[in-house]
């Protein structure tokens, strides 16, 4: 279905983004979000594209399922909730903190071994509670702590040094980079530092979609299938209560979805149909309605995507518009908004 050959790195250039969403206020286009969208068919062919899907970009946390696959290939024995947490951008809820502690315990380590950036919980309600209680930022609460704990556990299992586990030259990160190239089907264009301190690999939007499709179409029992099954079965561990990415996986049977900072979303079905979205200005409000429109393009029943059309735009506390996908992506007229 998907070729395993690795092509050259995507070109580093200013992306040629296109309008992907309009901010509509009472029938007038008040703002335009630019970005890029790719839709892959079950065989890996590009069925639809908008903007620039081949330029190098940073997928941010949308690449975490691939990183989790790399760790499982390197011997990480986790499954279920803890494997889902390995691929998580979690909300900092108590179950996420408890799961991260459990991974560290399995490795014989503690929170002190983590080298991600201390932060407050991502979920605003949980964060407000921390503030009221006077709790300081912590590495455990930071949204990537599950990934970092799993990275340390993988190092322990392979007798790799814990010191410098975030260095791109470290054996762990070299192993992850190899799988990123394998699953995306292209060389990494550039390596930088993500917000949490881990290496961040630049690929193309097309490559990100292809990698996620390969994860969902892998044979049962493979590292790819184990990661996909864990995330789909424990969507809230990979994100959090009330998060749209978890709701999307619950709404669409078999869907694997992952969001990333700066307006990135990727999703794939078990038959290999996949979509990837990048909102140029990083606006979160455009990410989910554009992703939902892309999924409809991929053949998902629009009726199950209704709740993902985006939040209403308010005027005086009343709905007066919305953020709707550009008609080049979604040609269906939405009378209440457009």
PDB file of N, CA and C in Angstrom, residues 157-245:
ATOM      1  N   UNK A 157      16.179   0.685  29.268  1.00  0.00           N
ATOM      2  CA  UNK A 157      16.040  -0.647  28.673  1.00  0.00           C
ATOM      3  C   UNK A 157      17.168  -0.972  27.695  1.00  0.00           C
ATOM      4  N   UNK A 158      17.726   0.069  27.076  1.00  0.00           N
ATOM      5  CA  UNK A 158      18.777  -0.139  26.075  1.00  0.00           C
ATOM      6  C   UNK A 158      20.178   0.159  26.594  1.00  0.00           C
ATOM      7  N   UNK A 159      20.278   0.438  27.904  1.00  0.00           N
ATOM      8  CA  UNK A 159      21.572   0.798  28.493  1.00  0.00           C
ATOM      9  C   UNK A 159      22.176   2.030  27.824  1.00  0.00           C
ATOM     10  N   UNK A 160      21.307   2.942  27.415  1.00  0.00           N
ATOM     11  CA  UNK A 160      21.763   4.216  26.867  1.00  0.00           C
ATOM     12  C   UNK A 160      21.873   5.216  28.023  1.00  0.00           C
ATOM     13  N   UNK A 161      22.779   6.153  27.950  1.00  0.00           N
ATOM     14  CA  UNK A 161      22.932   7.117  29.055  1.00  0.00           C
ATOM     15  C   UNK A 161      21.692   7.990  29.222  1.00  0.00           C
ATOM     16  N   UNK A 162      21.375   8.268  30.475  1.00  0.00           N
ATOM     17  CA  UNK A 162      20.253   9.170  30.755  1.00  0.00           C
ATOM     18  C   UNK A 162      20.657  10.619  30.519  1.00  0.00           C
ATOM     19  N   UNK A 163      21.891  10.916  30.828  1.00  0.00           N
ATOM     20  CA  UNK A 163      22.386  12.274  30.586  1.00  0.00           C
ATOM     21  C   UNK A 163      22.380  12.554  29.082  1.00  0.00           C
ATOM     22  N   UNK A 164      21.879  13.718  28.738  1.00  0.00           N
ATOM     23  CA  UNK A 164      21.892  14.112  27.333  1.00  0.00           C
ATOM     24  C   UNK A 164      20.892  13.369  26.474  1.00  0.00           C
ATOM     25  N   UNK A 165      19.821  12.812  27.087  1.00  0.00           N
ATOM     26  CA  UNK A 165      18.858  12.054  26.273  1.00  0.00           C
ATOM     27  C   UNK A 165      18.104  12.935  25.281  1.00  0.00           C
ATOM     28  N   UNK A 166      18.181  14.257  25.440  1.00  0.00           N
ATOM     29  CA  UNK A 166      17.533  15.176  24.500  1.00  0.00           C
ATOM     30  C   UNK A 166      18.477  15.687  23.413  1.00  0.00           C
ATOM     31  N   UNK A 167      19.708  15.297  23.478  1.00  0.00           N
ATOM     32  CA  UNK A 167      20.681  15.697  22.453  1.00  0.00           C
ATOM     33  C   UNK A 167      20.382  14.946  21.160  1.00  0.00           C
ATOM     34  N   UNK A 168      20.277  15.643  20.025  1.00  0.00           N
ATOM     35  CA  UNK A 168      20.003  14.956  18.751  1.00  0.00           C
ATOM     36  C   UNK A 168      21.010  13.856  18.416  1.00  0.00           C
ATOM     37  N   UNK A 169      22.225  13.931  18.994  1.00  0.00           N
ATOM     38  CA  UNK A 169      23.245  12.919  18.734  1.00  0.00           C
ATOM     39  C   UNK A 169      23.119  11.714  19.668  1.00  0.00           C
ATOM     40  N   UNK A 170      22.229  11.781  20.656  1.00  0.00           N
ATOM     41  CA  UNK A 170      22.039  10.674  21.596  1.00  0.00           C
ATOM     42  C   UNK A 170      21.457   9.467  20.859  1.00  0.00           C
ATOM     43  N   UNK A 171      21.826   8.243  21.247  1.00  0.00           N
ATOM     44  CA  UNK A 171      21.296   7.052  20.561  1.00  0.00           C
ATOM     45  C   UNK A 171      19.773   7.004  20.501  1.00  0.00           C
ATOM     46  N   UNK A 172      19.100   7.467  21.544  1.00  0.00           N
ATOM     47  CA  UNK A 172      17.635   7.488  21.538  1.00  0.00           C
ATOM     48  C   UNK A 172      17.109   8.370  20.415  1.00  0.00           C
ATOM     49  N   UNK A 173      17.637   9.591  20.339  1.00  0.00           N
ATOM     50  CA  UNK A 173      17.142  10.534  19.341  1.00  0.00           C
ATOM     51  C   UNK A 173      17.540  10.108  17.923  1.00  0.00           C
ATOM     52  N   UNK A 174      18.672   9.442  17.798  1.00  0.00           N
ATOM     53  CA  UNK A 174      19.057   8.906  16.498  1.00  0.00           C
ATOM     54  C   UNK A 174      18.089   7.814  16.073  1.00  0.00           C
ATOM     55  N   UNK A 175      17.664   6.967  17.021  1.00  0.00           N
ATOM     56  CA  UNK A 175      16.697   5.914  16.724  1.00  0.00           C
ATOM     57  C   UNK A 175      15.350   6.507  16.329  1.00  0.00           C
ATOM     58  N   UNK A 176      14.942   7.571  17.026  1.00  0.00           N
ATOM     59  CA  UNK A 176      13.666   8.228  16.694  1.00  0.00           C
ATOM     60  C   UNK A 176      13.748   8.861  15.314  1.00  0.00           C
ATOM     61  N   UNK A 177      14.845   9.543  15.024  1.00  0.00           N
ATOM     62  CA  UNK A 177      15.001  10.185  13.711  1.00  0.00           C
ATOM     63  C   UNK A 177      14.922   9.155  12.589  1.00  0.00           C
ATOM     64  N   UNK A 178      15.487   7.991  12.804  1.00  0.00           N
ATOM     65  CA  UNK A 178      15.458   6.936  11.782  1.00  0.00           C
ATOM     66  C   UNK A 178      14.027   6.515  11.474  1.00  0.00           C
ATOM     67  N   UNK A 179      13.196   6.392  12.508  1.00  0.00           N
ATOM     68  CA  UNK A 179      11.805   5.977  12.300  1.00  0.00           C
ATOM     69  C   UNK A 179      10.986   7.119  11.704  1.00  0.00           C
ATOM     70  N   UNK A 180      11.292   8.360  12.075  1.00  0.00           N
ATOM     71  CA  UNK A 180      10.620   9.510  11.450  1.00  0.00           C
ATOM     72  C   UNK A 180      10.837   9.467   9.939  1.00  0.00           C
ATOM     73  N   UNK A 181      12.059   9.221   9.521  1.00  0.00           N
ATOM     74  CA  UNK A 181      12.352   9.162   8.091  1.00  0.00           C
ATOM     75  C   UNK A 181      11.708   7.941   7.443  1.00  0.00           C
ATOM     76  N   UNK A 182      11.699   6.825   8.147  1.00  0.00           N
ATOM     77  CA  UNK A 182      11.096   5.610   7.618  1.00  0.00           C
ATOM     78  C   UNK A 182       9.600   5.797   7.371  1.00  0.00           C
ATOM     79  N   UNK A 183       8.885   6.326   8.361  1.00  0.00           N
ATOM     80  CA  UNK A 183       7.432   6.430   8.250  1.00  0.00           C
ATOM     81  C   UNK A 183       6.975   7.607   7.383  1.00  0.00           C
ATOM     82  N   UNK A 184       7.706   8.718   7.416  1.00  0.00           N
ATOM     83  CA  UNK A 184       7.325   9.843   6.550  1.00  0.00           C
ATOM     84  C   UNK A 184       7.742   9.593   5.108  1.00  0.00           C
ATOM     85  N   UNK A 185       8.735   8.726   4.923  1.00  0.00           N
ATOM     86  CA  UNK A 185       9.225   8.441   3.571  1.00  0.00           C
ATOM     87  C   UNK A 185      10.113   9.525   3.013  1.00  0.00           C
ATOM     88  N   UNK A 186      10.720  10.336   3.894  1.00  0.00           N
ATOM     89  CA  UNK A 186      11.590  11.417   3.429  1.00  0.00           C
ATOM     90  C   UNK A 186      12.638  11.744   4.486  1.00  0.00           C
ATOM     91  N   UNK A 187      13.737  12.291   4.023  1.00  0.00           N
ATOM     92  CA  UNK A 187      14.778  12.708   4.951  1.00  0.00           C
ATOM     93  C   UNK A 187      14.301  13.907   5.760  1.00  0.00           C
ATOM     94  N   UNK A 188      14.826  14.031   6.951  1.00  0.00           N
ATOM     95  CA  UNK A 188      14.508  15.174   7.803  1.00  0.00           C
ATOM     96  C   UNK A 188      15.218  16.406   7.252  1.00  0.00           C
ATOM     97  N   UNK A 189      14.467  17.495   7.118  1.00  0.00           N
ATOM     98  CA  UNK A 189      15.042  18.714   6.537  1.00  0.00           C
ATOM     99  C   UNK A 189      15.888  19.477   7.538  1.00  0.00           C
ATOM    100  N   UNK A 190      15.467  19.514   8.791  1.00  0.00           N
ATOM    101  CA  UNK A 190      16.203  20.262   9.821  1.00  0.00           C
ATOM    102  C   UNK A 190      15.788  19.736  11.187  1.00  0.00           C
ATOM    103  N   UNK A 191      16.706  19.788  12.132  1.00  0.00           N
ATOM    104  CA  UNK A 191      16.414  19.404  13.507  1.00  0.00           C
ATOM    105  C   UNK A 191      16.593  20.633  14.390  1.00  0.00           C
ATOM    106  N   UNK A 192      15.561  20.939  15.181  1.00  0.00           N
ATOM    107  CA  UNK A 192      15.645  22.073  16.100  1.00  0.00           C
ATOM    108  C   UNK A 192      15.168  21.599  17.474  1.00  0.00           C
ATOM    109  N   UNK A 193      14.782  22.513  18.338  1.00  0.00           N
ATOM    110  CA  UNK A 193      14.340  22.171  19.686  1.00  0.00           C
ATOM    111  C   UNK A 193      12.864  22.517  19.838  1.00  0.00           C
ATOM    112  N   UNK A 194      12.074  21.551  20.276  1.00  0.00           N
ATOM    113  CA  UNK A 194      10.656  21.782  20.508  1.00  0.00           C
ATOM    114  C   UNK A 194      10.462  22.532  21.823  1.00  0.00           C
ATOM    115  N   UNK A 195       9.232  22.928  22.089  1.00  0.00           N
ATOM    116  CA  UNK A 195       8.956  23.702  23.293  1.00  0.00           C
ATOM    117  C   UNK A 195       9.344  22.993  24.579  1.00  0.00           C
ATOM    118  N   UNK A 196       9.232  21.656  24.581  1.00  0.00           N
ATOM    119  CA  UNK A 196       9.532  20.880  25.783  1.00  0.00           C
ATOM    120  C   UNK A 196      11.015  20.608  25.950  1.00  0.00           C
ATOM    121  N   UNK A 197      11.822  20.936  24.928  1.00  0.00           N
ATOM    122  CA  UNK A 197      13.252  20.700  24.987  1.00  0.00           C
ATOM    123  C   UNK A 197      13.726  19.518  24.171  1.00  0.00           C
ATOM    124  N   UNK A 198      12.787  18.698  23.668  1.00  0.00           N
ATOM    125  CA  UNK A 198      13.161  17.536  22.858  1.00  0.00           C
ATOM    126  C   UNK A 198      13.480  17.960  21.423  1.00  0.00           C
ATOM    127  N   UNK A 199      14.249  17.153  20.693  1.00  0.00           N
ATOM    128  CA  UNK A 199      14.490  17.457  19.282  1.00  0.00           C
ATOM    129  C   UNK A 199      13.172  17.487  18.499  1.00  0.00           C
ATOM    130  N   UNK A 200      13.085  18.422  17.565  1.00  0.00           N
ATOM    131  CA  UNK A 200      11.917  18.574  16.696  1.00  0.00           C
ATOM    132  C   UNK A 200      12.382  18.423  15.258  1.00  0.00           C
ATOM    133  N   UNK A 201      11.760  17.496  14.546  1.00  0.00           N
ATOM    134  CA  UNK A 201      12.189  17.146  13.199  1.00  0.00           C
ATOM    135  C   UNK A 201      11.282  17.794  12.157  1.00  0.00           C
ATOM    136  N   UNK A 202      11.898  18.466  11.199  1.00  0.00           N
ATOM    137  CA  UNK A 202      11.146  19.134  10.147  1.00  0.00           C
ATOM    138  C   UNK A 202      10.947  18.181   8.968  1.00  0.00           C
ATOM    139  N   UNK A 203       9.683  17.974   8.609  1.00  0.00           N
ATOM    140  CA  UNK A 203       9.299  17.160   7.456  1.00  0.00           C
ATOM    141  C   UNK A 203       8.295  17.970   6.643  1.00  0.00           C
ATOM    142  N   UNK A 204       7.586  17.348   5.732  1.00  0.00           N
ATOM    143  CA  UNK A 204       6.536  18.052   4.993  1.00  0.00           C
ATOM    144  C   UNK A 204       5.165  17.645   5.533  1.00  0.00           C
ATOM    145  N   UNK A 205       4.159  18.433   5.233  1.00  0.00           N
ATOM    146  CA  UNK A 205       2.794  18.095   5.628  1.00  0.00           C
ATOM    147  C   UNK A 205       2.374  16.773   4.980  1.00  0.00           C
ATOM    148  N   UNK A 206       2.772  16.587   3.735  1.00  0.00           N
ATOM    149  CA  UNK A 206       2.504  15.333   3.028  1.00  0.00           C
ATOM    150  C   UNK A 206       3.166  14.168   3.769  1.00  0.00           C
ATOM    151  N   UNK A 207       4.414  14.353   4.192  1.00  0.00           N
ATOM    152  CA  UNK A 207       5.118  13.302   4.912  1.00  0.00           C
ATOM    153  C   UNK A 207       4.465  12.970   6.238  1.00  0.00           C
ATOM    154  N   UNK A 208       3.972  13.983   6.947  1.00  0.00           N
ATOM    155  CA  UNK A 208       3.284  13.761   8.220  1.00  0.00           C
ATOM    156  C   UNK A 208       2.033  12.918   8.012  1.00  0.00           C
ATOM    157  N   UNK A 209       1.230  13.257   6.987  1.00  0.00           N
ATOM    158  CA  UNK A 209       0.026  12.484   6.695  1.00  0.00           C
ATOM    159  C   UNK A 209       0.388  11.045   6.336  1.00  0.00           C
ATOM    160  N   UNK A 210       1.420  10.879   5.539  1.00  0.00           N
ATOM    161  CA  UNK A 210       1.842   9.540   5.124  1.00  0.00           C
ATOM    162  C   UNK A 210       2.282   8.716   6.330  1.00  0.00           C
ATOM    163  N   UNK A 211       3.037   9.322   7.244  1.00  0.00           N
ATOM    164  CA  UNK A 211       3.493   8.603   8.430  1.00  0.00           C
ATOM    165  C   UNK A 211       2.321   8.148   9.283  1.00  0.00           C
ATOM    166  N   UNK A 212       1.347   9.015   9.481  1.00  0.00           N
ATOM    167  CA  UNK A 212       0.203   8.669  10.318  1.00  0.00           C
ATOM    168  C   UNK A 212      -0.628   7.572   9.662  1.00  0.00           C
ATOM    169  N   UNK A 213      -0.756   7.609   8.335  1.00  0.00           N
ATOM    170  CA  UNK A 213      -1.456   6.544   7.623  1.00  0.00           C
ATOM    171  C   UNK A 213      -0.736   5.215   7.793  1.00  0.00           C
ATOM    172  N   UNK A 214       0.569   5.242   7.775  1.00  0.00           N
ATOM    173  CA  UNK A 214       1.331   3.997   7.958  1.00  0.00           C
ATOM    174  C   UNK A 214       1.146   3.441   9.364  1.00  0.00           C
ATOM    175  N   UNK A 215       0.988   4.312  10.335  1.00  0.00           N
ATOM    176  CA  UNK A 215       0.742   3.846  11.699  1.00  0.00           C
ATOM    177  C   UNK A 215      -0.607   3.134  11.784  1.00  0.00           C
ATOM    178  N   UNK A 216      -1.633   3.696  11.145  1.00  0.00           N
ATOM    179  CA  UNK A 216      -2.980   3.122  11.261  1.00  0.00           C
ATOM    180  C   UNK A 216      -3.188   1.895  10.382  1.00  0.00           C
ATOM    181  N   UNK A 217      -2.374   1.692   9.356  1.00  0.00           N
ATOM    182  CA  UNK A 217      -2.562   0.547   8.462  1.00  0.00           C
ATOM    183  C   UNK A 217      -1.623  -0.616   8.785  1.00  0.00           C
ATOM    184  N   UNK A 218      -0.802  -0.468   9.811  1.00  0.00           N
ATOM    185  CA  UNK A 218       0.155  -1.516  10.147  1.00  0.00           C
ATOM    186  C   UNK A 218      -0.549  -2.771  10.659  1.00  0.00           C
ATOM    187  N   UNK A 219       0.106  -3.895  10.517  1.00  0.00           N
ATOM    188  CA  UNK A 219      -0.461  -5.177  10.931  1.00  0.00           C
ATOM    189  C   UNK A 219      -0.644  -5.220  12.443  1.00  0.00           C
ATOM    190  N   UNK A 220      -1.675  -5.928  12.911  1.00  0.00           N
ATOM    191  CA  UNK A 220      -1.903  -6.052  14.358  1.00  0.00           C
ATOM    192  C   UNK A 220      -0.670  -6.573  15.079  1.00  0.00           C
ATOM    193  N   UNK A 221      -0.423  -6.004  16.248  1.00  0.00           N
ATOM    194  CA  UNK A 221       0.703  -6.438  17.056  1.00  0.00           C
ATOM    195  C   UNK A 221       2.007  -5.736  16.772  1.00  0.00           C
ATOM    196  N   UNK A 222       2.086  -4.999  15.665  1.00  0.00           N
ATOM    197  CA  UNK A 222       3.300  -4.253  15.347  1.00  0.00           C
ATOM    198  C   UNK A 222       3.393  -3.029  16.257  1.00  0.00           C
ATOM    199  N   UNK A 223       4.578  -2.438  16.394  1.00  0.00           N
ATOM    200  CA  UNK A 223       4.691  -1.217  17.196  1.00  0.00           C
ATOM    201  C   UNK A 223       3.718  -0.126  16.743  1.00  0.00           C
ATOM    202  N   UNK A 224       3.564   0.021  15.422  1.00  0.00           N
ATOM    203  CA  UNK A 224       2.640   1.039  14.904  1.00  0.00           C
ATOM    204  C   UNK A 224       1.218   0.766  15.373  1.00  0.00           C
ATOM    205  N   UNK A 225       0.770  -0.493  15.229  1.00  0.00           N
ATOM    206  CA  UNK A 225      -0.597  -0.843  15.613  1.00  0.00           C
ATOM    207  C   UNK A 225      -0.800  -0.701  17.116  1.00  0.00           C
ATOM    208  N   UNK A 226       0.227  -1.034  17.890  1.00  0.00           N
ATOM    209  CA  UNK A 226       0.103  -0.892  19.341  1.00  0.00           C
ATOM    210  C   UNK A 226      -0.100   0.559  19.740  1.00  0.00           C
ATOM    211  N   UNK A 227       0.634   1.472  19.099  1.00  0.00           N
ATOM    212  CA  UNK A 227       0.472   2.898  19.404  1.00  0.00           C
ATOM    213  C   UNK A 227      -0.913   3.380  18.980  1.00  0.00           C
ATOM    214  N   UNK A 228      -1.332   3.021  17.772  1.00  0.00           N
ATOM    215  CA  UNK A 228      -2.646   3.448  17.293  1.00  0.00           C
ATOM    216  C   UNK A 228      -3.753   2.921  18.187  1.00  0.00           C
ATOM    217  N   UNK A 229      -3.679   1.641  18.554  1.00  0.00           N
ATOM    218  CA  UNK A 229      -4.716   1.053  19.406  1.00  0.00           C
ATOM    219  C   UNK A 229      -4.762   1.729  20.769  1.00  0.00           C
ATOM    220  N   UNK A 230      -3.595   2.010  21.330  1.00  0.00           N
ATOM    221  CA  UNK A 230      -3.549   2.648  22.647  1.00  0.00           C
ATOM    222  C   UNK A 230      -4.165   4.036  22.616  1.00  0.00           C
ATOM    223  N   UNK A 231      -3.827   4.817  21.600  1.00  0.00           N
ATOM    224  CA  UNK A 231      -4.347   6.182  21.523  1.00  0.00           C
ATOM    225  C   UNK A 231      -5.846   6.202  21.263  1.00  0.00           C
ATOM    226  N   UNK A 232      -6.322   5.297  20.399  1.00  0.00           N
ATOM    227  CA  UNK A 232      -7.758   5.269  20.113  1.00  0.00           C
ATOM    228  C   UNK A 232      -8.562   4.776  21.303  1.00  0.00           C
ATOM    229  N   UNK A 233      -8.017   3.815  22.047  1.00  0.00           N
ATOM    230  CA  UNK A 233      -8.739   3.255  23.190  1.00  0.00           C
ATOM    231  C   UNK A 233      -8.674   4.159  24.416  1.00  0.00           C
ATOM    232  N   UNK A 234      -7.654   4.999  24.472  1.00  0.00           N
ATOM    233  CA  UNK A 234      -7.461   5.869  25.636  1.00  0.00           C
ATOM    234  C   UNK A 234      -7.181   7.294  25.151  1.00  0.00           C
ATOM    235  N   UNK A 235      -8.154   7.836  24.415  1.00  0.00           N
ATOM    236  CA  UNK A 235      -7.971   9.139  23.767  1.00  0.00           C
ATOM    237  C   UNK A 235      -7.732  10.255  24.783  1.00  0.00           C
ATOM    238  N   UNK A 236      -8.363  10.159  25.954  1.00  0.00           N
ATOM    239  CA  UNK A 236      -8.189  11.221  26.952  1.00  0.00           C
ATOM    240  C   UNK A 236      -6.799  11.195  27.572  1.00  0.00           C
ATOM    241  N   UNK A 237      -6.127  10.043  27.541  1.00  0.00           N
ATOM    242  CA  UNK A 237      -4.757   9.992  28.054  1.00  0.00           C
ATOM    243  C   UNK A 237      -3.787  10.643  27.076  1.00  0.00           C
ATOM    244  N   UNK A 238      -4.141  10.629  25.800  1.00  0.00           N
ATOM    245  CA  UNK A 238      -3.298  11.276  24.787  1.00  0.00           C
ATOM    246  C   UNK A 238      -3.582  12.760  24.688  1.00  0.00           C
ATOM    247  N   UNK A 239      -4.615  13.236  25.391  1.00  0.00           N
ATOM    248  CA  UNK A 239      -4.974  14.653  25.336  1.00  0.00           C
ATOM    249  C   UNK A 239      -5.539  15.080  26.688  1.00  0.00           C
ATOM    250  N   UNK A 240      -6.859  14.986  26.855  1.00  0.00           N
ATOM    251  CA  UNK A 240      -7.449  15.380  28.124  1.00  0.00           C
ATOM    252  C   UNK A 240      -8.954  15.470  28.040  1.00  0.00           C
ATOM    253  N   UNK A 241      -9.592  15.607  29.174  1.00  0.00           N
ATOM    254  CA  UNK A 241     -11.047  15.735  29.222  1.00  0.00           C
ATOM    255  C   UNK A 241     -11.480  17.002  28.486  1.00  0.00           C
ATOM    256  N   UNK A 242     -12.458  16.863  27.612  1.00  0.00           N
ATOM    257  CA  UNK A 242     -12.983  18.018  26.907  1.00  0.00           C
ATOM    258  C   UNK A 242     -12.153  18.481  25.734  1.00  0.00           C
ATOM    259  N   UNK A 243     -11.050  17.806  25.411  1.00  0.00           N
ATOM    260  CA  UNK A 243     -10.203  18.210  24.282  1.00  0.00           C
ATOM    261  C   UNK A 243     -10.835  17.746  22.967  1.00  0.00           C
ATOM    262  N   UNK A 244     -10.778  18.603  21.945  1.00  0.00           N
ATOM    263  CA  UNK A 244     -11.435  18.281  20.680  1.00  0.00           C
ATOM    264  C   UNK A 244     -10.820  17.077  19.977  1.00  0.00           C
ATOM    265  N   UNK A 245      -9.512  16.858  20.147  1.00  0.00           N
ATOM    266  CA  UNK A 245      -8.873  15.742  19.457  1.00  0.00           C
ATOM    267  C   UNK A 245      -9.372  14.410  20.013  1.00  0.00           C
TER     268      UNK A 245
END
